[in-house]
mmCIF file of the C-alpha atoms, coordinates in Angstrom:
data_MODEL
# 
_entry.id   MODEL 
# 
loop_
_atom_site.group_PDB 
_atom_site.id 
_atom_site.type_symbol 
_atom_site.label_atom_id 
_atom_site.label_alt_id 
_atom_site.label_comp_id 
_atom_site.label_asym_id 
_atom_site.label_entity_id 
_atom_site.label_seq_id 
_atom_site.pdbx_PDB_ins_code 
_atom_site.Cartn_x 
_atom_site.Cartn_y 
_atom_site.Cartn_z 
_atom_site.occupancy 
_atom_site.B_iso_or_equiv 
_atom_site.pdbx_formal_charge 
_atom_site.auth_seq_id 
_atom_site.auth_comp_id 
_atom_site.auth_asym_id 
_atom_site.auth_atom_id 
_atom_site.pdbx_PDB_model_num 
ATOM 1   C CA . UNK A 1 1   ? -0.050 0.150   -0.107  1.00 0.00 ? 1   UNK A CA 1 
ATOM 2   C CA . UNK A 1 2   ? 1.370  3.370   -0.940  1.00 0.00 ? 2   UNK A CA 1 
ATOM 3   C CA . UNK A 1 3   ? 0.834  6.420   1.101   1.00 0.00 ? 3   UNK A CA 1 
ATOM 4   C CA . UNK A 1 4   ? 1.482  9.454   -0.886  1.00 0.00 ? 4   UNK A CA 1 
ATOM 5   C CA . UNK A 1 5   ? -0.051 12.739  0.087   1.00 0.00 ? 5   UNK A CA 1 
ATOM 6   C CA . UNK A 1 6   ? -1.442 15.037  -2.355  1.00 0.00 ? 6   UNK A CA 1 
ATOM 7   C CA . UNK A 1 7   ? -1.035 18.726  -2.279  1.00 0.00 ? 7   UNK A CA 1 
ATOM 8   C CA . UNK A 1 8   ? -4.696 18.716  -1.501  1.00 0.00 ? 8   UNK A CA 1 
ATOM 9   C CA . UNK A 1 9   ? -4.734 16.373  1.382   1.00 0.00 ? 9   UNK A CA 1 
ATOM 10  C CA . UNK A 1 10  ? -4.408 17.853  5.035   1.00 0.00 ? 10  UNK A CA 1 
ATOM 11  C CA . UNK A 1 11  ? -1.175 17.150  6.478   1.00 0.00 ? 11  UNK A CA 1 
ATOM 12  C CA . UNK A 1 12  ? -2.379 15.204  9.398   1.00 0.00 ? 12  UNK A CA 1 
ATOM 13  C CA . UNK A 1 13  ? 0.157  13.484  11.699  1.00 0.00 ? 13  UNK A CA 1 
ATOM 14  C CA . UNK A 1 14  ? -1.312 9.868   10.663  1.00 0.00 ? 14  UNK A CA 1 
ATOM 15  C CA . UNK A 1 15  ? -0.542 10.631  7.067   1.00 0.00 ? 15  UNK A CA 1 
ATOM 16  C CA . UNK A 1 16  ? 2.922  11.891  7.619   1.00 0.00 ? 16  UNK A CA 1 
ATOM 17  C CA . UNK A 1 17  ? 3.504  8.897   9.998   1.00 0.00 ? 17  UNK A CA 1 
ATOM 18  C CA . UNK A 1 18  ? 2.447  6.438   7.384   1.00 0.00 ? 18  UNK A CA 1 
ATOM 19  C CA . UNK A 1 19  ? 4.757  8.076   4.791   1.00 0.00 ? 19  UNK A CA 1 
ATOM 20  C CA . UNK A 1 20  ? 7.627  7.775   7.091   1.00 0.00 ? 20  UNK A CA 1 
ATOM 21  C CA . UNK A 1 21  ? 6.965  4.397   7.975   1.00 0.00 ? 21  UNK A CA 1 
ATOM 22  C CA . UNK A 1 22  ? 6.933  3.167   4.400   1.00 0.00 ? 22  UNK A CA 1 
ATOM 23  C CA . UNK A 1 23  ? 10.014 5.182   3.658   1.00 0.00 ? 23  UNK A CA 1 
ATOM 24  C CA . UNK A 1 24  ? 11.791 3.394   6.509   1.00 0.00 ? 24  UNK A CA 1 
ATOM 25  C CA . UNK A 1 25  ? 10.640 -0.064  5.630   1.00 0.00 ? 25  UNK A CA 1 
ATOM 26  C CA . UNK A 1 26  ? 11.304 0.491   1.999   1.00 0.00 ? 26  UNK A CA 1 
ATOM 27  C CA . UNK A 1 27  ? 14.900 1.786   2.769   1.00 0.00 ? 27  UNK A CA 1 
ATOM 28  C CA . UNK A 1 28  ? 15.721 -1.312  5.151   1.00 0.00 ? 28  UNK A CA 1 
ATOM 29  C CA . UNK A 1 29  ? 14.269 -3.719  2.467   1.00 0.00 ? 29  UNK A CA 1 
ATOM 30  C CA . UNK A 1 30  ? 15.882 -2.169  -0.581  1.00 0.00 ? 30  UNK A CA 1 
ATOM 31  C CA . UNK A 1 31  ? 19.388 -1.162  0.891   1.00 0.00 ? 31  UNK A CA 1 
ATOM 32  C CA . UNK A 1 32  ? 20.010 -4.480  2.865   1.00 0.00 ? 32  UNK A CA 1 
ATOM 33  C CA . UNK A 1 33  ? 22.473 -6.968  1.528   1.00 0.00 ? 33  UNK A CA 1 
ATOM 34  C CA . UNK A 1 34  ? 21.509 -10.629 1.711   1.00 0.00 ? 34  UNK A CA 1 
ATOM 35  C CA . UNK A 1 35  ? 23.756 -12.491 4.188   1.00 0.00 ? 35  UNK A CA 1 
ATOM 36  C CA . UNK A 1 36  ? 24.509 -9.081  5.850   1.00 0.00 ? 36  UNK A CA 1 
ATOM 37  C CA . UNK A 1 37  ? 24.274 -8.285  9.670   1.00 0.00 ? 37  UNK A CA 1 
ATOM 38  C CA . UNK A 1 38  ? 20.902 -8.614  11.212  1.00 0.00 ? 38  UNK A CA 1 
ATOM 39  C CA . UNK A 1 39  ? 19.507 -5.187  11.995  1.00 0.00 ? 39  UNK A CA 1 
ATOM 40  C CA . UNK A 1 40  ? 19.749 -5.739  15.626  1.00 0.00 ? 40  UNK A CA 1 
ATOM 41  C CA . UNK A 1 41  ? 23.387 -6.708  15.215  1.00 0.00 ? 41  UNK A CA 1 
ATOM 42  C CA . UNK A 1 42  ? 24.008 -3.543  12.843  1.00 0.00 ? 42  UNK A CA 1 
ATOM 43  C CA . UNK A 1 43  ? 22.213 -0.984  15.094  1.00 0.00 ? 43  UNK A CA 1 
ATOM 44  C CA . UNK A 1 44  ? 24.197 -2.509  18.164  1.00 0.00 ? 44  UNK A CA 1 
ATOM 45  C CA . UNK A 1 45  ? 27.656 -2.015  16.387  1.00 0.00 ? 45  UNK A CA 1 
ATOM 46  C CA . UNK A 1 46  ? 26.574 1.566   15.355  1.00 0.00 ? 46  UNK A CA 1 
ATOM 47  C CA . UNK A 1 47  ? 25.631 2.300   18.918  1.00 0.00 ? 47  UNK A CA 1 
ATOM 48  C CA . UNK A 1 48  ? 28.859 1.132   20.375  1.00 0.00 ? 48  UNK A CA 1 
ATOM 49  C CA . UNK A 1 49  ? 30.790 2.994   17.656  1.00 0.00 ? 49  UNK A CA 1 
ATOM 50  C CA . UNK A 1 50  ? 28.799 6.204   18.315  1.00 0.00 ? 50  UNK A CA 1 
ATOM 51  C CA . UNK A 1 51  ? 28.753 5.815   22.218  1.00 0.00 ? 51  UNK A CA 1 
ATOM 52  C CA . UNK A 1 52  ? 31.819 3.970   23.215  1.00 0.00 ? 52  UNK A CA 1 
ATOM 53  C CA . UNK A 1 53  ? 31.853 0.822   25.388  1.00 0.00 ? 53  UNK A CA 1 
ATOM 54  C CA . UNK A 1 54  ? 28.486 -0.192  26.980  1.00 0.00 ? 54  UNK A CA 1 
ATOM 55  C CA . UNK A 1 55  ? 27.344 -2.831  29.629  1.00 0.00 ? 55  UNK A CA 1 
ATOM 56  C CA . UNK A 1 56  ? 25.326 -5.490  28.095  1.00 0.00 ? 56  UNK A CA 1 
ATOM 57  C CA . UNK A 1 57  ? 22.020 -4.486  30.216  1.00 0.00 ? 57  UNK A CA 1 
ATOM 58  C CA . UNK A 1 58  ? 22.318 -1.294  28.334  1.00 0.00 ? 58  UNK A CA 1 
ATOM 59  C CA . UNK A 1 59  ? 22.710 -2.606  25.072  1.00 0.00 ? 59  UNK A CA 1 
ATOM 60  C CA . UNK A 1 60  ? 20.036 -5.067  25.818  1.00 0.00 ? 60  UNK A CA 1 
ATOM 61  C CA . UNK A 1 61  ? 17.636 -2.137  26.750  1.00 0.00 ? 61  UNK A CA 1 
ATOM 62  C CA . UNK A 1 62  ? 18.461 -0.022  23.710  1.00 0.00 ? 62  UNK A CA 1 
ATOM 63  C CA . UNK A 1 63  ? 17.697 -2.893  21.378  1.00 0.00 ? 63  UNK A CA 1 
ATOM 64  C CA . UNK A 1 64  ? 14.630 -4.105  23.380  1.00 0.00 ? 64  UNK A CA 1 
ATOM 65  C CA . UNK A 1 65  ? 15.842 -7.453  23.450  1.00 0.00 ? 65  UNK A CA 1 
ATOM 66  C CA . UNK A 1 66  ? 16.431 -9.501  26.509  1.00 0.00 ? 66  UNK A CA 1 
ATOM 67  C CA . UNK A 1 67  ? 19.871 -9.553  28.434  1.00 0.00 ? 67  UNK A CA 1 
ATOM 68  C CA . UNK A 1 68  ? 20.239 -13.485 27.482  1.00 0.00 ? 68  UNK A CA 1 
ATOM 69  C CA . UNK A 1 69  ? 19.498 -12.389 23.657  1.00 0.00 ? 69  UNK A CA 1 
ATOM 70  C CA . UNK A 1 70  ? 22.138 -9.634  23.815  1.00 0.00 ? 70  UNK A CA 1 
ATOM 71  C CA . UNK A 1 71  ? 24.580 -11.851 25.253  1.00 0.00 ? 71  UNK A CA 1 
ATOM 72  C CA . UNK A 1 72  ? 24.333 -14.293 22.521  1.00 0.00 ? 72  UNK A CA 1 
ATOM 73  C CA . UNK A 1 73  ? 24.419 -11.427 20.006  1.00 0.00 ? 73  UNK A CA 1 
ATOM 74  C CA . UNK A 1 74  ? 27.466 -9.922  21.635  1.00 0.00 ? 74  UNK A CA 1 
ATOM 75  C CA . UNK A 1 75  ? 29.134 -13.550 21.593  1.00 0.00 ? 75  UNK A CA 1 
ATOM 76  C CA . UNK A 1 76  ? 28.477 -13.988 18.125  1.00 0.00 ? 76  UNK A CA 1 
ATOM 77  C CA . UNK A 1 77  ? 30.014 -10.439 17.193  1.00 0.00 ? 77  UNK A CA 1 
ATOM 78  C CA . UNK A 1 78  ? 32.830 -11.326 19.362  1.00 0.00 ? 78  UNK A CA 1 
ATOM 79  C CA . UNK A 1 79  ? 33.701 -14.549 17.491  1.00 0.00 ? 79  UNK A CA 1 
ATOM 80  C CA . UNK A 1 80  ? 33.584 -12.619 14.328  1.00 0.00 ? 80  UNK A CA 1 
ATOM 81  C CA . UNK A 1 81  ? 35.931 -10.050 15.685  1.00 0.00 ? 81  UNK A CA 1 
ATOM 82  C CA . UNK A 1 82  ? 33.457 -7.230  15.613  1.00 0.00 ? 82  UNK A CA 1 
ATOM 83  C CA . UNK A 1 83  ? 33.370 -6.532  19.276  1.00 0.00 ? 83  UNK A CA 1 
ATOM 84  C CA . UNK A 1 84  ? 35.361 -7.268  22.435  1.00 0.00 ? 84  UNK A CA 1 
ATOM 85  C CA . UNK A 1 85  ? 34.308 -7.660  25.899  1.00 0.00 ? 85  UNK A CA 1 
ATOM 86  C CA . UNK A 1 86  ? 36.117 -6.685  28.916  1.00 0.00 ? 86  UNK A CA 1 
ATOM 87  C CA . UNK A 1 87  ? 35.365 -6.651  32.772  1.00 0.00 ? 87  UNK A CA 1 
ATOM 88  C CA . UNK A 1 88  ? 33.840 -2.958  33.910  1.00 0.00 ? 88  UNK A CA 1 
ATOM 89  C CA . UNK A 1 89  ? 36.327 -1.301  35.864  1.00 0.00 ? 89  UNK A CA 1 
ATOM 90  C CA . UNK A 1 90  ? 33.461 0.138   38.167  1.00 0.00 ? 90  UNK A CA 1 
ATOM 91  C CA . UNK A 1 91  ? 31.724 -3.277  38.772  1.00 0.00 ? 91  UNK A CA 1 
ATOM 92  C CA . UNK A 1 92  ? 33.690 -6.442  38.426  1.00 0.00 ? 92  UNK A CA 1 
ATOM 93  C CA . UNK A 1 93  ? 30.434 -8.610  37.956  1.00 0.00 ? 93  UNK A CA 1 
ATOM 94  C CA . UNK A 1 94  ? 29.567 -6.618  34.901  1.00 0.00 ? 94  UNK A CA 1 
ATOM 95  C CA . UNK A 1 95  ? 30.885 -6.649  31.154  1.00 0.00 ? 95  UNK A CA 1 
ATOM 96  C CA . UNK A 1 96  ? 31.633 -3.672  28.904  1.00 0.00 ? 96  UNK A CA 1 
ATOM 97  C CA . UNK A 1 97  ? 31.241 -4.242  25.211  1.00 0.00 ? 97  UNK A CA 1 
ATOM 98  C CA . UNK A 1 98  ? 33.237 -2.290  22.705  1.00 0.00 ? 98  UNK A CA 1 
ATOM 99  C CA . UNK A 1 99  ? 33.604 -2.185  18.794  1.00 0.00 ? 99  UNK A CA 1 
ATOM 100 C CA . UNK A 1 100 ? 36.803 -3.399  17.508  1.00 0.00 ? 100 UNK A CA 1 
ATOM 101 C CA . UNK A 1 101 ? 38.694 -1.848  14.393  1.00 0.00 ? 101 UNK A CA 1 
ATOM 102 C CA . UNK A 1 102 ? 37.185 -4.609  12.416  1.00 0.00 ? 102 UNK A CA 1 
ATOM 103 C CA . UNK A 1 103 ? 33.766 -3.563  13.421  1.00 0.00 ? 103 UNK A CA 1 
ATOM 104 C CA . UNK A 1 104 ? 34.389 0.050   12.571  1.00 0.00 ? 104 UNK A CA 1 
ATOM 105 C CA . UNK A 1 105 ? 35.593 -1.355  9.110   1.00 0.00 ? 105 UNK A CA 1 
ATOM 106 C CA . UNK A 1 106 ? 32.448 -3.344  8.551   1.00 0.00 ? 106 UNK A CA 1 
ATOM 107 C CA . UNK A 1 107 ? 30.140 -0.333  9.558   1.00 0.00 ? 107 UNK A CA 1 
ATOM 108 C CA . UNK A 1 108 ? 32.194 2.060   7.048   1.00 0.00 ? 108 UNK A CA 1 
ATOM 109 C CA . UNK A 1 109 ? 31.835 -0.640  4.273   1.00 0.00 ? 109 UNK A CA 1 
ATOM 110 C CA . UNK A 1 110 ? 28.167 -1.293  5.055   1.00 0.00 ? 110 UNK A CA 1 
ATOM 111 C CA . UNK A 1 111 ? 27.678 2.666   4.638   1.00 0.00 ? 111 UNK A CA 1 
ATOM 112 C CA . UNK A 1 112 ? 29.619 2.794   1.383   1.00 0.00 ? 112 UNK A CA 1 
ATOM 113 C CA . UNK A 1 113 ? 27.568 0.045   0.039   1.00 0.00 ? 113 UNK A CA 1 
ATOM 114 C CA . UNK A 1 114 ? 24.247 1.642   1.094   1.00 0.00 ? 114 UNK A CA 1 
ATOM 115 C CA . UNK A 1 115 ? 25.452 4.805   -0.565  1.00 0.00 ? 115 UNK A CA 1 
ATOM 116 C CA . UNK A 1 116 ? 26.534 3.064   -3.846  1.00 0.00 ? 116 UNK A CA 1 
ATOM 117 C CA . UNK A 1 117 ? 23.258 1.517   -4.123  1.00 0.00 ? 117 UNK A CA 1 
ATOM 118 C CA . UNK A 1 118 ? 21.504 4.801   -3.518  1.00 0.00 ? 118 UNK A CA 1 
ATOM 119 C CA . UNK A 1 119 ? 23.774 6.415   -6.117  1.00 0.00 ? 119 UNK A CA 1 
ATOM 120 C CA . UNK A 1 120 ? 22.808 3.893   -8.694  1.00 0.00 ? 120 UNK A CA 1 
ATOM 121 C CA . UNK A 1 121 ? 19.024 4.161   -8.147  1.00 0.00 ? 121 UNK A CA 1 
ATOM 122 C CA . UNK A 1 122 ? 19.362 8.039   -8.282  1.00 0.00 ? 122 UNK A CA 1 
ATOM 123 C CA . UNK A 1 123 ? 20.867 7.606   -11.545 1.00 0.00 ? 123 UNK A CA 1 
ATOM 124 C CA . UNK A 1 124 ? 17.758 6.302   -12.875 1.00 0.00 ? 124 UNK A CA 1 
ATOM 125 C CA . UNK A 1 125 ? 15.995 9.688   -12.419 1.00 0.00 ? 125 UNK A CA 1 
ATOM 126 C CA . UNK A 1 126 ? 15.736 12.644  -14.860 1.00 0.00 ? 126 UNK A CA 1 
ATOM 127 C CA . UNK A 1 127 ? 18.100 15.768  -14.167 1.00 0.00 ? 127 UNK A CA 1 
ATOM 128 C CA . UNK A 1 128 ? 14.851 17.511  -13.194 1.00 0.00 ? 128 UNK A CA 1 
ATOM 129 C CA . UNK A 1 129 ? 13.691 14.694  -10.766 1.00 0.00 ? 129 UNK A CA 1 
ATOM 130 C CA . UNK A 1 130 ? 17.174 14.668  -9.167  1.00 0.00 ? 130 UNK A CA 1 
ATOM 131 C CA . UNK A 1 131 ? 17.191 18.470  -8.629  1.00 0.00 ? 131 UNK A CA 1 
ATOM 132 C CA . UNK A 1 132 ? 13.709 18.242  -7.065  1.00 0.00 ? 132 UNK A CA 1 
ATOM 133 C CA . UNK A 1 133 ? 14.650 15.325  -4.775  1.00 0.00 ? 133 UNK A CA 1 
ATOM 134 C CA . UNK A 1 134 ? 17.723 17.058  -3.707  1.00 0.00 ? 134 UNK A CA 1 
ATOM 135 C CA . UNK A 1 135 ? 15.704 20.271  -2.839  1.00 0.00 ? 135 UNK A CA 1 
ATOM 136 C CA . UNK A 1 136 ? 13.197 18.159  -1.027  1.00 0.00 ? 136 UNK A CA 1 
ATOM 137 C CA . UNK A 1 137 ? 15.844 16.096  0.702   1.00 0.00 ? 137 UNK A CA 1 
ATOM 138 C CA . UNK A 1 138 ? 17.621 19.251  1.896   1.00 0.00 ? 138 UNK A CA 1 
ATOM 139 C CA . UNK A 1 139 ? 14.271 20.328  3.640   1.00 0.00 ? 139 UNK A CA 1 
ATOM 140 C CA . UNK A 1 140 ? 13.335 17.075  4.823   1.00 0.00 ? 140 UNK A CA 1 
ATOM 141 C CA . UNK A 1 141 ? 16.516 15.720  6.474   1.00 0.00 ? 141 UNK A CA 1 
ATOM 142 C CA . UNK A 1 142 ? 16.861 18.665  9.295   1.00 0.00 ? 142 UNK A CA 1 
ATOM 143 C CA . UNK A 1 143 ? 13.150 18.054  10.060  1.00 0.00 ? 143 UNK A CA 1 
ATOM 144 C CA . UNK A 1 144 ? 13.544 14.432  10.489  1.00 0.00 ? 144 UNK A CA 1 
ATOM 145 C CA . UNK A 1 145 ? 16.732 14.659  12.547  1.00 0.00 ? 145 UNK A CA 1 
ATOM 146 C CA . UNK A 1 146 ? 15.106 16.941  14.957  1.00 0.00 ? 146 UNK A CA 1 
ATOM 147 C CA . UNK A 1 147 ? 12.072 14.515  15.059  1.00 0.00 ? 147 UNK A CA 1 
ATOM 148 C CA . UNK A 1 148 ? 14.175 11.521  15.879  1.00 0.00 ? 148 UNK A CA 1 
ATOM 149 C CA . UNK A 1 149 ? 16.763 13.417  18.046  1.00 0.00 ? 149 UNK A CA 1 
ATOM 150 C CA . UNK A 1 150 ? 17.599 11.020  20.897  1.00 0.00 ? 150 UNK A CA 1 
ATOM 151 C CA . UNK A 1 151 ? 15.862 8.080   19.487  1.00 0.00 ? 151 UNK A CA 1 
ATOM 152 C CA . UNK A 1 152 ? 17.808 6.951   16.590  1.00 0.00 ? 152 UNK A CA 1 
ATOM 153 C CA . UNK A 1 153 ? 20.268 3.993   16.757  1.00 0.00 ? 153 UNK A CA 1 
ATOM 154 C CA . UNK A 1 154 ? 21.804 4.350   13.179  1.00 0.00 ? 154 UNK A CA 1 
# 
């Protein structure tokens, strides 16, 4: 189902919410690479990259998963060399997780691949369509960033 507001339709929050939801779903579906990291793994790595080492309990809460599920994810990411675990200096019973150089490199590669794919897709637009999309995106991004401030993980 496509929800595209017309110039004549009222700008109701439900309509905008539906458009943003569809945009998010399409972006994830169209820009994900088969066999890539799961969304939870990718957002966990990205969160660690942006915020530094974190306790497992914080990561589980941020991703809305159970602590045992996050422990399994972190163990898998650690086996793949993307994160490392260390005892928390403030609480020897707790574990802090940090992203490795390999994890940072993987995030950079994923970003590069997404932007490459988007560039290919944009190449299918006419020059006029590309100019219009560029104009709209320049207005849209600051609003979206303000809307999502403090809630986005990637």
